Amino acid sequence: MSGWKRLLEQESEHQWLAFLSFTLIIITGSVIIDWSNDLSGVRNGSTLDVDGMVLDTAGDIVLFEDDSGVKINSESTGLDQNSITCISAYGGITYACTGESGEISYIEDGNLLCEDSWCSLSLGENVTVKDLSANVLDSIEGTSQSNPALLMIIQDGTSNALAAKIHNSNKSIEISSVDGEMFLDVMIPTRDGWLVGGAWQAPPNWLGTNPVSPPMFELLISVQWDGVTNPNIDLVYTGNEGRIHGIFSTESGYVATGTSDTLYVNDGVITEYGLGSYSSVGDRNGDIWLFSGRGSSTVAIISEGSVVTEKLPEPLSILPEFVTCDDEGMISIHGVDSSDNPKAITIDSNARQSFTSIRGIIDLCFILVSMIVIGTMVWNISDAIRKGQVF
């Protein structure tokens, strides 16, 4: 009698050994399958070679804050680094919101052109720029990659307003504002202007709200500019309490992520996902990652219009405040831990669909085993046909 038959023989002492072996195989397979549900490619640290809290990035330039204050990891001749509030790149130009009233600074192709320092761009008005976004618009003759139209978020008392200017124009900026107080955080260029997101604060006693601290509601607006008059502002969306913190372009529209909800915008039609997040980022595969607060155990990913939830290997140990994705698809999440110390976590956005991940290995093994089983069946059938057997 063969060894396998003896192991399976009734009333054999080997039956318990076989049963134990099969049990161990089932348990091991269950553990591996459970491991495969965790998101792959997660590790501590950042791909950005800076120490401190990252505030903004533009190409290879990083704006960050450490114990000595705010600074950038680039040649900063002529800039008061501690007053910088943003950096933004478009084409070959990198802009810096210097915090100086009535001006911003820029460099071209990373070169210090103005007496070996950052060049100063006068705005013609005593305003302070918080953030900016450049764009080339068909509605404005003469705009180009080297001479774009600039939309700027400026301080307007305790809230924000919007201003526009052509890069090389000597004209003063054109300023627009809306009723109520806007607190704007993010902009993205579109085909005919910009989408801008943030929050709108209700006036005191508005619909019974707290008169001392009126709530803020998610706000998304569309901005067009003809290069001559004030920028035209159209309301796209106001939502629940919270604020829009990210806007991303997709193949057919835009996704706006907020602390209360996430929106899909396509030709003026708004679709609500019902997902809130603290921070978000778009990867190089066209997917959008939404991160919740400290202690969250999952991350939501919007891929081709559908929402996928991935389980993190361990709960998020930081409150995510800034997220960026490099050219290789490495996502760096920057925030503070429970002791308010800066910390970063990196996720390889390509790993979750890679055959080198645990899930990928299991998928590969399933494919190989299936091919072997099917191949064996096909071989047995062909062998039976060849021998003239009935099956």
C-alpha positions as a Python dict, from the first residue, in 0.01 Angstrom:
ca = {
    (1, 'M'): (0, 0, 0),
    (2, 'S'): (137, 342, -94),
    (3, 'G'): (228, 603, 164),
    (4, 'W'): (-67, 829, 76),
    (5, 'K'): (-314, 538, 108),
    (6, 'R'): (-173, 444, 447),
    (7, 'L'): (-213, 804, 566),
    (8, 'L'): (-576, 802, 459),
    (9, 'E'): (-655, 446, 571),
    (10, 'Q'): (-953, 424, 806),
    (11, 'E'): (-869, 364, 1173),
    (12, 'S'): (-507, 445, 1089),
    (13, 'E'): (-296, 631, 1342),
    (14, 'H'): (-179, 847, 1052),
    (15, 'Q'): (-526, 998, 1006),
    (16, 'W'): (-471, 1240, 1291),
    (17, 'L'): (-141, 1349, 1135),
    (18, 'A'): (-314, 1411, 803),
    (19, 'F'): (-596, 1599, 974),
    (20, 'L'): (-344, 1816, 1162),
    (21, 'S'): (-153, 1889, 840),
    (22, 'F'): (-466, 1994, 654),
    (23, 'T'): (-570, 2211, 951),
    (24, 'L'): (-232, 2386, 956),
    (25, 'I'): (-257, 2448, 581),
    (26, 'I'): (-603, 2604, 622),
    (27, 'I'): (-492, 2824, 913),
    (28, 'T'): (-175, 2937, 732),
    (29, 'G'): (-375, 3016, 419),
    (30, 'S'): (-627, 3216, 623),
    (31, 'V'): (-350, 3419, 788),
    (32, 'I'): (-185, 3493, 454),
    (33, 'I'): (-518, 3596, 301),
    (34, 'D'): (-580, 3827, 600),
    (35, 'W'): (-232, 3979, 557),
    (36, 'S'): (-303, 4035, 189),
    (37, 'N'): (-594, 4264, 281),
    (38, 'D'): (-351, 4519, 425),
    (39, 'L'): (-224, 4794, 195),
    (40, 'S'): (126, 4713, 69),
    (41, 'G'): (420, 4952, 37),
    (42, 'V'): (369, 5147, 364),
    (43, 'R'): (670, 5260, 566),
    (44, 'N'): (778, 5536, 802),
    (45, 'G'): (961, 5843, 670),
    (46, 'S'): (931, 6068, 366),
    (47, 'T'): (1078, 6079, 18),
    (48, 'L'): (1145, 6452, 70),
    (49, 'D'): (1495, 6512, 205),
    (50, 'V'): (1403, 6773, 466),
    (51, 'D'): (1370, 6774, 845),
    (52, 'G'): (1054, 6931, 981),
    (53, 'M'): (693, 6987, 879),
    (54, 'V'): (643, 7014, 501),
    (55, 'L'): (410, 7302, 407),
    (56, 'D'): (423, 7308, 26),
    (57, 'T'): (615, 7172, -272),
    (58, 'A'): (681, 7286, -629),
    (59, 'G'): (897, 7055, -837),
    (60, 'D'): (1218, 6995, -642),
    (61, 'I'): (1162, 7294, -412),
    (62, 'V'): (1014, 7219, -70),
    (63, 'L'): (874, 7472, 174),
    (64, 'F'): (902, 7340, 530),
    (65, 'E'): (919, 7448, 892),
    (66, 'D'): (1165, 7333, 1156),
    (67, 'D'): (1275, 7460, 1496),
    (68, 'S'): (1442, 7763, 1337),
    (69, 'G'): (1136, 7871, 1135),
    (70, 'V'): (1006, 7847, 778),
    (71, 'K'): (1256, 7785, 497),
    (72, 'I'): (1296, 7631, 153),
    (73, 'N'): (1547, 7368, 43),
    (74, 'S'): (1666, 7587, -243),
    (75, 'E'): (1876, 7895, -307),
    (76, 'S'): (1677, 8173, -140),
    (77, 'T'): (1887, 8481, -207),
    (78, 'G'): (1675, 8792, -165),
    (79, 'L'): (1393, 8614, 20),
    (80, 'D'): (1289, 8637, 383),
    (81, 'Q'): (1223, 8267, 418),
    (82, 'N'): (1024, 8296, 740),
    (83, 'S'): (755, 8500, 565),
    (84, 'I'): (699, 8263, 269),
    (85, 'T'): (346, 8120, 259),
    (86, 'C'): (346, 7927, -71),
    (87, 'I'): (549, 7808, -368),
    (88, 'S'): (392, 7724, -702),
    (89, 'A'): (539, 7604, -1032),
    (90, 'Y'): (403, 7650, -1384),
    (91, 'G'): (603, 7571, -1695),
    (92, 'G'): (958, 7679, -1620),
    (93, 'I'): (861, 7942, -1362),
    (94, 'T'): (850, 7890, -986),
    (95, 'Y'): (666, 8151, -781),
    (96, 'A'): (699, 8225, -409),
    (97, 'C'): (439, 8403, -195),
    (98, 'T'): (687, 8604, 6),
    (99, 'G'): (450, 8759, 256),
    (100, 'E'): (567, 9103, 140),
    (101, 'S'): (290, 9351, 71),
    (102, 'G'): (249, 9436, -298),
    (103, 'E'): (483, 9177, -447),
    (104, 'I'): (565, 8814, -513),
    (105, 'S'): (894, 8656, -627),
    (106, 'Y'): (988, 8409, -898),
    (107, 'I'): (1272, 8224, -1067),
    (108, 'E'): (1283, 8074, -1417),
    (109, 'D'): (1407, 7719, -1477),
    (110, 'G'): (1558, 7723, -1128),
    (111, 'N'): (1797, 8007, -1217),
    (112, 'L'): (1850, 8322, -1010),
    (113, 'L'): (1826, 8583, -1287),
    (114, 'C'): (1785, 8915, -1107),
    (115, 'E'): (2132, 9001, -978),
    (116, 'D'): (2175, 8643, -855),
    (117, 'S'): (1854, 8652, -654),
    (118, 'W'): (1484, 8577, -692),
    (119, 'C'): (1312, 8830, -916),
    (120, 'S'): (1044, 9052, -767),
    (121, 'L'): (708, 9090, -943),
    (122, 'S'): (520, 9406, -842),
    (123, 'L'): (143, 9374, -801),
    (124, 'G'): (66, 9745, -803),
    (125, 'E'): (-150, 9716, -491),
    (126, 'N'): (-59, 9685, -124),
    (127, 'V'): (-196, 9335, -81),
    (128, 'T'): (-42, 9020, 63),
    (129, 'V'): (-63, 8702, -145),
    (130, 'K'): (-143, 8378, 37),
    (131, 'D'): (-140, 8142, -263),
    (132, 'L'): (-138, 8160, -644),
    (133, 'S'): (-199, 7955, -955),
    (134, 'A'): (-82, 8023, -1312),
    (135, 'N'): (-269, 7939, -1632),
    (136, 'V'): (-262, 8007, -2007),
    (137, 'L'): (-607, 8123, -2123),
    (138, 'D'): (-741, 8151, -2477),
    (139, 'S'): (-949, 8448, -2360),
    (140, 'I'): (-633, 8649, -2289),
    (141, 'E'): (-419, 8727, -2591),
    (142, 'G'): (-45, 8693, -2537),
    (143, 'T'): (-48, 8455, -2242),
    (144, 'S'): (198, 8168, -2270),
    (145, 'Q'): (400, 7926, -2061),
    (146, 'S'): (656, 8203, -2002),
    (147, 'N'): (391, 8473, -1958),
    (148, 'P'): (90, 8315, -1784),
    (149, 'A'): (-212, 8468, -1618),
    (150, 'L'): (-190, 8456, -1240),
    (151, 'L'): (-483, 8406, -1004),
    (152, 'M'): (-394, 8493, -645),
    (153, 'I'): (-561, 8441, -309),
    (154, 'I'): (-499, 8759, -112),
    (155, 'Q'): (-568, 8866, 244),
    (156, 'D'): (-876, 9087, 274),
    (157, 'G'): (-904, 9173, 643),
    (158, 'T'): (-973, 8851, 825),
    (159, 'S'): (-1086, 8664, 512),
    (160, 'N'): (-966, 8619, 152),
    (161, 'A'): (-1033, 8778, -186),
    (162, 'L'): (-917, 8692, -537),
    (163, 'A'): (-687, 8896, -760),
    (164, 'A'): (-554, 8842, -1113),
    (165, 'K'): (-258, 8970, -1311),
    (166, 'I'): (-64, 8882, -1627),
    (167, 'H'): (294, 8793, -1543),
    (168, 'N'): (479, 9059, -1744),
    (169, 'S'): (205, 9324, -1737),
    (170, 'N'): (270, 9661, -1574),
    (171, 'K'): (-97, 9695, -1483),
    (172, 'S'): (-211, 9663, -1124),
    (173, 'I'): (-390, 9350, -1018),
    (174, 'E'): (-766, 9318, -1064),
    (175, 'I'): (-943, 9230, -736),
    (176, 'S'): (-1276, 9054, -688),
    (177, 'S'): (-1465, 8957, -374),
    (178, 'V'): (-1800, 8801, -290),
    (179, 'D'): (-2065, 8859, -28),
    (180, 'G'): (-1970, 8706, 304),
    (181, 'E'): (-1626, 8590, 413),
    (182, 'M'): (-1425, 8343, 208),
    (183, 'F'): (-1136, 8136, 342),
    (184, 'L'): (-970, 7988, 33),
    (185, 'D'): (-713, 7708, 39),
    (186, 'V'): (-666, 7547, -301),
    (187, 'M'): (-677, 7631, -674),
    (188, 'I'): (-642, 7438, -997),
    (189, 'P'): (-625, 7576, -1353),
    (190, 'T'): (-901, 7470, -1592),
    (191, 'R'): (-956, 7517, -1966),
    (192, 'D'): (-1128, 7853, -1922),
    (193, 'G'): (-1007, 7969, -1581),
    (194, 'W'): (-971, 7815, -1237),
    (195, 'L'): (-1158, 7611, -978),
    (196, 'V'): (-1102, 7743, -626),
    (197, 'G'): (-1195, 7571, -303),
    (198, 'G'): (-1209, 7652, 65),
    (199, 'A'): (-1482, 7762, 304),
    (200, 'W'): (-1751, 8026, 330),
    (201, 'Q'): (-1830, 8165, 672),
    (202, 'A'): (-2189, 8246, 748),
    (203, 'P'): (-2266, 8596, 885),
    (204, 'P'): (-2356, 8628, 1254),
    (205, 'N'): (-2703, 8495, 1343),
    (206, 'W'): (-2740, 8342, 996),
    (207, 'L'): (-3027, 8091, 1019),
    (208, 'G'): (-2982, 8064, 1393),
    (209, 'T'): (-2608, 7995, 1389),
    (210, 'N'): (-2373, 8088, 1671),
    (211, 'P'): (-2327, 8469, 1654),
    (212, 'V'): (-1990, 8449, 1833),
    (213, 'S'): (-1837, 8184, 1607),
    (214, 'P'): (-2039, 8142, 1284),
    (215, 'P'): (-1979, 7806, 1114),
    (216, 'M'): (-1782, 7757, 793),
    (217, 'F'): (-1925, 7563, 501),
    (218, 'E'): (-1749, 7386, 215),
    (219, 'L'): (-1713, 7620, -82),
    (220, 'L'): (-1623, 7560, -447),
    (221, 'I'): (-1619, 7846, -698),
    (222, 'S'): (-1532, 7886, -1066),
    (223, 'V'): (-1324, 8186, -1176),
    (224, 'Q'): (-1292, 8328, -1529),
    (225, 'W'): (-1084, 8627, -1632),
    (226, 'D'): (-1058, 8825, -1957),
    (227, 'G'): (-732, 8998, -1864),
    (228, 'V'): (-897, 9341, -1835),
    (229, 'T'): (-1180, 9352, -1583),
    (230, 'N'): (-1209, 9200, -1238),
    (231, 'P'): (-1213, 8819, -1227),
    (232, 'N'): (-1565, 8679, -1260),
    (233, 'I'): (-1668, 8446, -978),
    (234, 'D'): (-1943, 8184, -1012),
    (235, 'L'): (-2063, 7971, -724),
    (236, 'V'): (-2030, 7599, -799),
    (237, 'Y'): (-2107, 7440, -463),
    (238, 'T'): (-2167, 7510, -96),
    (239, 'G'): (-2202, 7212, 133),
    (240, 'N'): (-2206, 7110, 494),
    (241, 'E'): (-1978, 7246, 764),
    (242, 'G'): (-1616, 7198, 665),
    (243, 'R'): (-1381, 7314, 391),
    (244, 'I'): (-1249, 7199, 54),
    (245, 'H'): (-879, 7114, 81),
    (246, 'G'): (-799, 6950, -254),
    (247, 'I'): (-901, 6972, -621),
    (248, 'F'): (-783, 6721, -884),
    (249, 'S'): (-829, 6692, -1258),
    (250, 'T'): (-963, 6366, -1404),
    (251, 'E'): (-1017, 6250, -1761),
    (252, 'S'): (-1375, 6378, -1767),
    (253, 'G'): (-1402, 6633, -1487),
    (254, 'Y'): (-1269, 6734, -1146),
    (255, 'V'): (-1275, 6585, -799),
    (256, 'A'): (-1288, 6822, -500),
    (257, 'T'): (-1207, 6671, -161),
    (258, 'G'): (-1329, 6823, 165),
    (259, 'T'): (-1347, 6760, 536),
    (260, 'S'): (-1721, 6694, 510),
    (261, 'D'): (-1770, 6554, 160),
    (262, 'T'): (-1599, 6475, -171),
    (263, 'L'): (-1742, 6598, -501),
    (264, 'Y'): (-1719, 6503, -865),
    (265, 'V'): (-1773, 6801, -1096),
    (266, 'N'): (-1848, 6747, -1465),
    (267, 'D'): (-1995, 7023, -1683),
    (268, 'G'): (-2163, 7186, -1387),
    (269, 'V'): (-2315, 6861, -1259),
    (270, 'I'): (-2220, 6781, -898),
    (271, 'T'): (-2201, 6424, -765),
    (272, 'E'): (-2142, 6376, -393),
    (273, 'Y'): (-1943, 6073, -276),
    (274, 'G'): (-2029, 6113, 93),
    (275, 'L'): (-1660, 6088, 192),
    (276, 'G'): (-1482, 6332, 421),
    (277, 'S'): (-1106, 6355, 470),
    (278, 'Y'): (-833, 6561, 633),
    (279, 'S'): (-597, 6555, 336),
    (280, 'S'): (-576, 6410, -14),
    (281, 'V'): (-344, 6359, -310),
    (282, 'G'): (-356, 6241, -670),
    (283, 'D'): (-108, 5971, -777),
    (284, 'R'): (52, 5906, -1115),
    (285, 'N'): (-208, 5640, -1201),
    (286, 'G'): (-491, 5893, -1195),
    (287, 'D'): (-623, 5771, -859),
    (288, 'I'): (-708, 6007, -571),
    (289, 'W'): (-621, 5907, -214),
    (290, 'L'): (-825, 6038, 79),
    (291, 'F'): (-673, 6027, 428),
    (292, 'S'): (-875, 6054, 748),
    (293, 'G'): (-757, 6161, 1092),
    (294, 'R'): (-511, 6015, 1338),
    (295, 'G'): (-604, 5660, 1434),
    (296, 'S'): (-789, 5581, 1109),
    (297, 'S'): (-729, 5226, 990),
    (298, 'T'): (-829, 5267, 624),
    (299, 'V'): (-767, 5493, 326),
    (300, 'A'): (-1026, 5562, 55),
    (301, 'I'): (-911, 5565, -310),
    (302, 'I'): (-1117, 5707, -595),
    (303, 'S'): (-1021, 5512, -907),
    (304, 'E'): (-1203, 5561, -1239),
    (305, 'G'): (-1501, 5710, -1057),
    (306, 'S'): (-1538, 5423, -810),
    (307, 'V'): (-1438, 5426, -443),
    (308, 'V'): (-1210, 5153, -308),
    (309, 'T'): (-1126, 5122, 61),
    (310, 'E'): (-784, 4985, 153),
    (311, 'K'): (-687, 4865, 502),
    (312, 'L'): (-370, 5017, 645),
    (313, 'P'): (-116, 4778, 807),
    (314, 'E'): (-164, 4976, 1130),
    (315, 'P'): (-375, 5277, 1232),
    (316, 'L'): (-252, 5614, 1105),
    (317, 'S'): (-21, 5755, 1372),
    (318, 'I'): (-30, 6116, 1249),
    (319, 'L'): (-284, 6385, 1172),
    (320, 'P'): (-222, 6433, 796),
    (321, 'E'): (-171, 6799, 708),
    (322, 'F'): (15, 6786, 375),
    (323, 'V'): (40, 6505, 121),
    (324, 'T'): (244, 6492, -199),
    (325, 'C'): (321, 6232, -466),
    (326, 'D'): (650, 6224, -659),
    (327, 'D'): (716, 6118, -1018),
    (328, 'E'): (772, 5756, -912),
    (329, 'G'): (435, 5731, -742),
    (330, 'M'): (564, 5753, -385),
    (331, 'I'): (309, 5926, -160),
    (332, 'S'): (452, 6118, 138),
    (333, 'I'): (208, 6202, 417),
    (334, 'H'): (327, 6474, 654),
    (335, 'G'): (166, 6564, 984),
    (336, 'V'): (207, 6559, 1360),
    (337, 'D'): (183, 6267, 1601),
    (338, 'S'): (2, 6261, 1934),
    (339, 'S'): (289, 6461, 2090),
    (340, 'D'): (270, 6731, 1818),
    (341, 'N'): (603, 6621, 1672),
    (342, 'P'): (646, 6629, 1292),
    (343, 'K'): (629, 6283, 1138),
    (344, 'A'): (592, 6137, 790),
    (345, 'I'): (469, 5814, 634),
    (346, 'T'): (533, 5696, 278),
    (347, 'I'): (308, 5476, 64),
    (348, 'D'): (409, 5326, -270),
    (349, 'S'): (95, 5391, -476),
    (350, 'N'): (201, 5124, -728),
    (351, 'A'): (248, 4846, -470),
    (352, 'R'): (-118, 4762, -413),
    (353, 'Q'): (-151, 4639, -772),
    (354, 'S'): (197, 4490, -797),
    (355, 'F'): (271, 4116, -818),
    (356, 'T'): (551, 4172, -565),
    (357, 'S'): (298, 4255, -291),
    (358, 'I'): (148, 3982, -73),
    (359, 'R'): (-183, 4022, -249),
    (360, 'G'): (-9, 4006, -584),
    (361, 'I'): (178, 3689, -487),
    (362, 'I'): (-146, 3523, -377),
    (363, 'D'): (-314, 3629, -701),
    (364, 'L'): (-19, 3492, -896),
    (365, 'C'): (-32, 3162, -705),
    (366, 'F'): (-406, 3137, -770),
    (367, 'I'): (-350, 3193, -1141),
    (368, 'L'): (-68, 2935, -1153),
    (369, 'V'): (-266, 2672, -958),
    (370, 'S'): (-571, 2733, -1176),
    (371, 'M'): (-361, 2693, -1488),
    (372, 'I'): (-212, 2368, -1356),
    (373, 'V'): (-556, 2228, -1267),
    (374, 'I'): (-707, 2326, -1601),
    (375, 'G'): (-399, 2201, -1785),
    (376, 'T'): (-420, 1865, -1605),
    (377, 'M'): (-789, 1833, -1690),
    (378, 'V'): (-723, 1913, -2055),
    (379, 'W'): (-436, 1661, -2066),
    (380, 'N'): (-651, 1385, -1909),
    (381, 'I'): (-934, 1452, -2154),
    (382, 'S'): (-700, 1449, -2454),
    (383, 'D'): (-533, 1131, -2326),
    (384, 'A'): (-869, 960, -2282),
    (385, 'I'): (-976, 1060, -2634),
    (386, 'R'): (-648, 935, -2771),
    (387, 'K'): (-698, 594, -2602),
    (388, 'G'): (-1062, 573, -2707),
    (389, 'Q'): (-1188, 570, -2351),
    (390, 'V'): (-1538, 677, -2257),
    (391, 'F'): (-1558, 961, -2009),
}
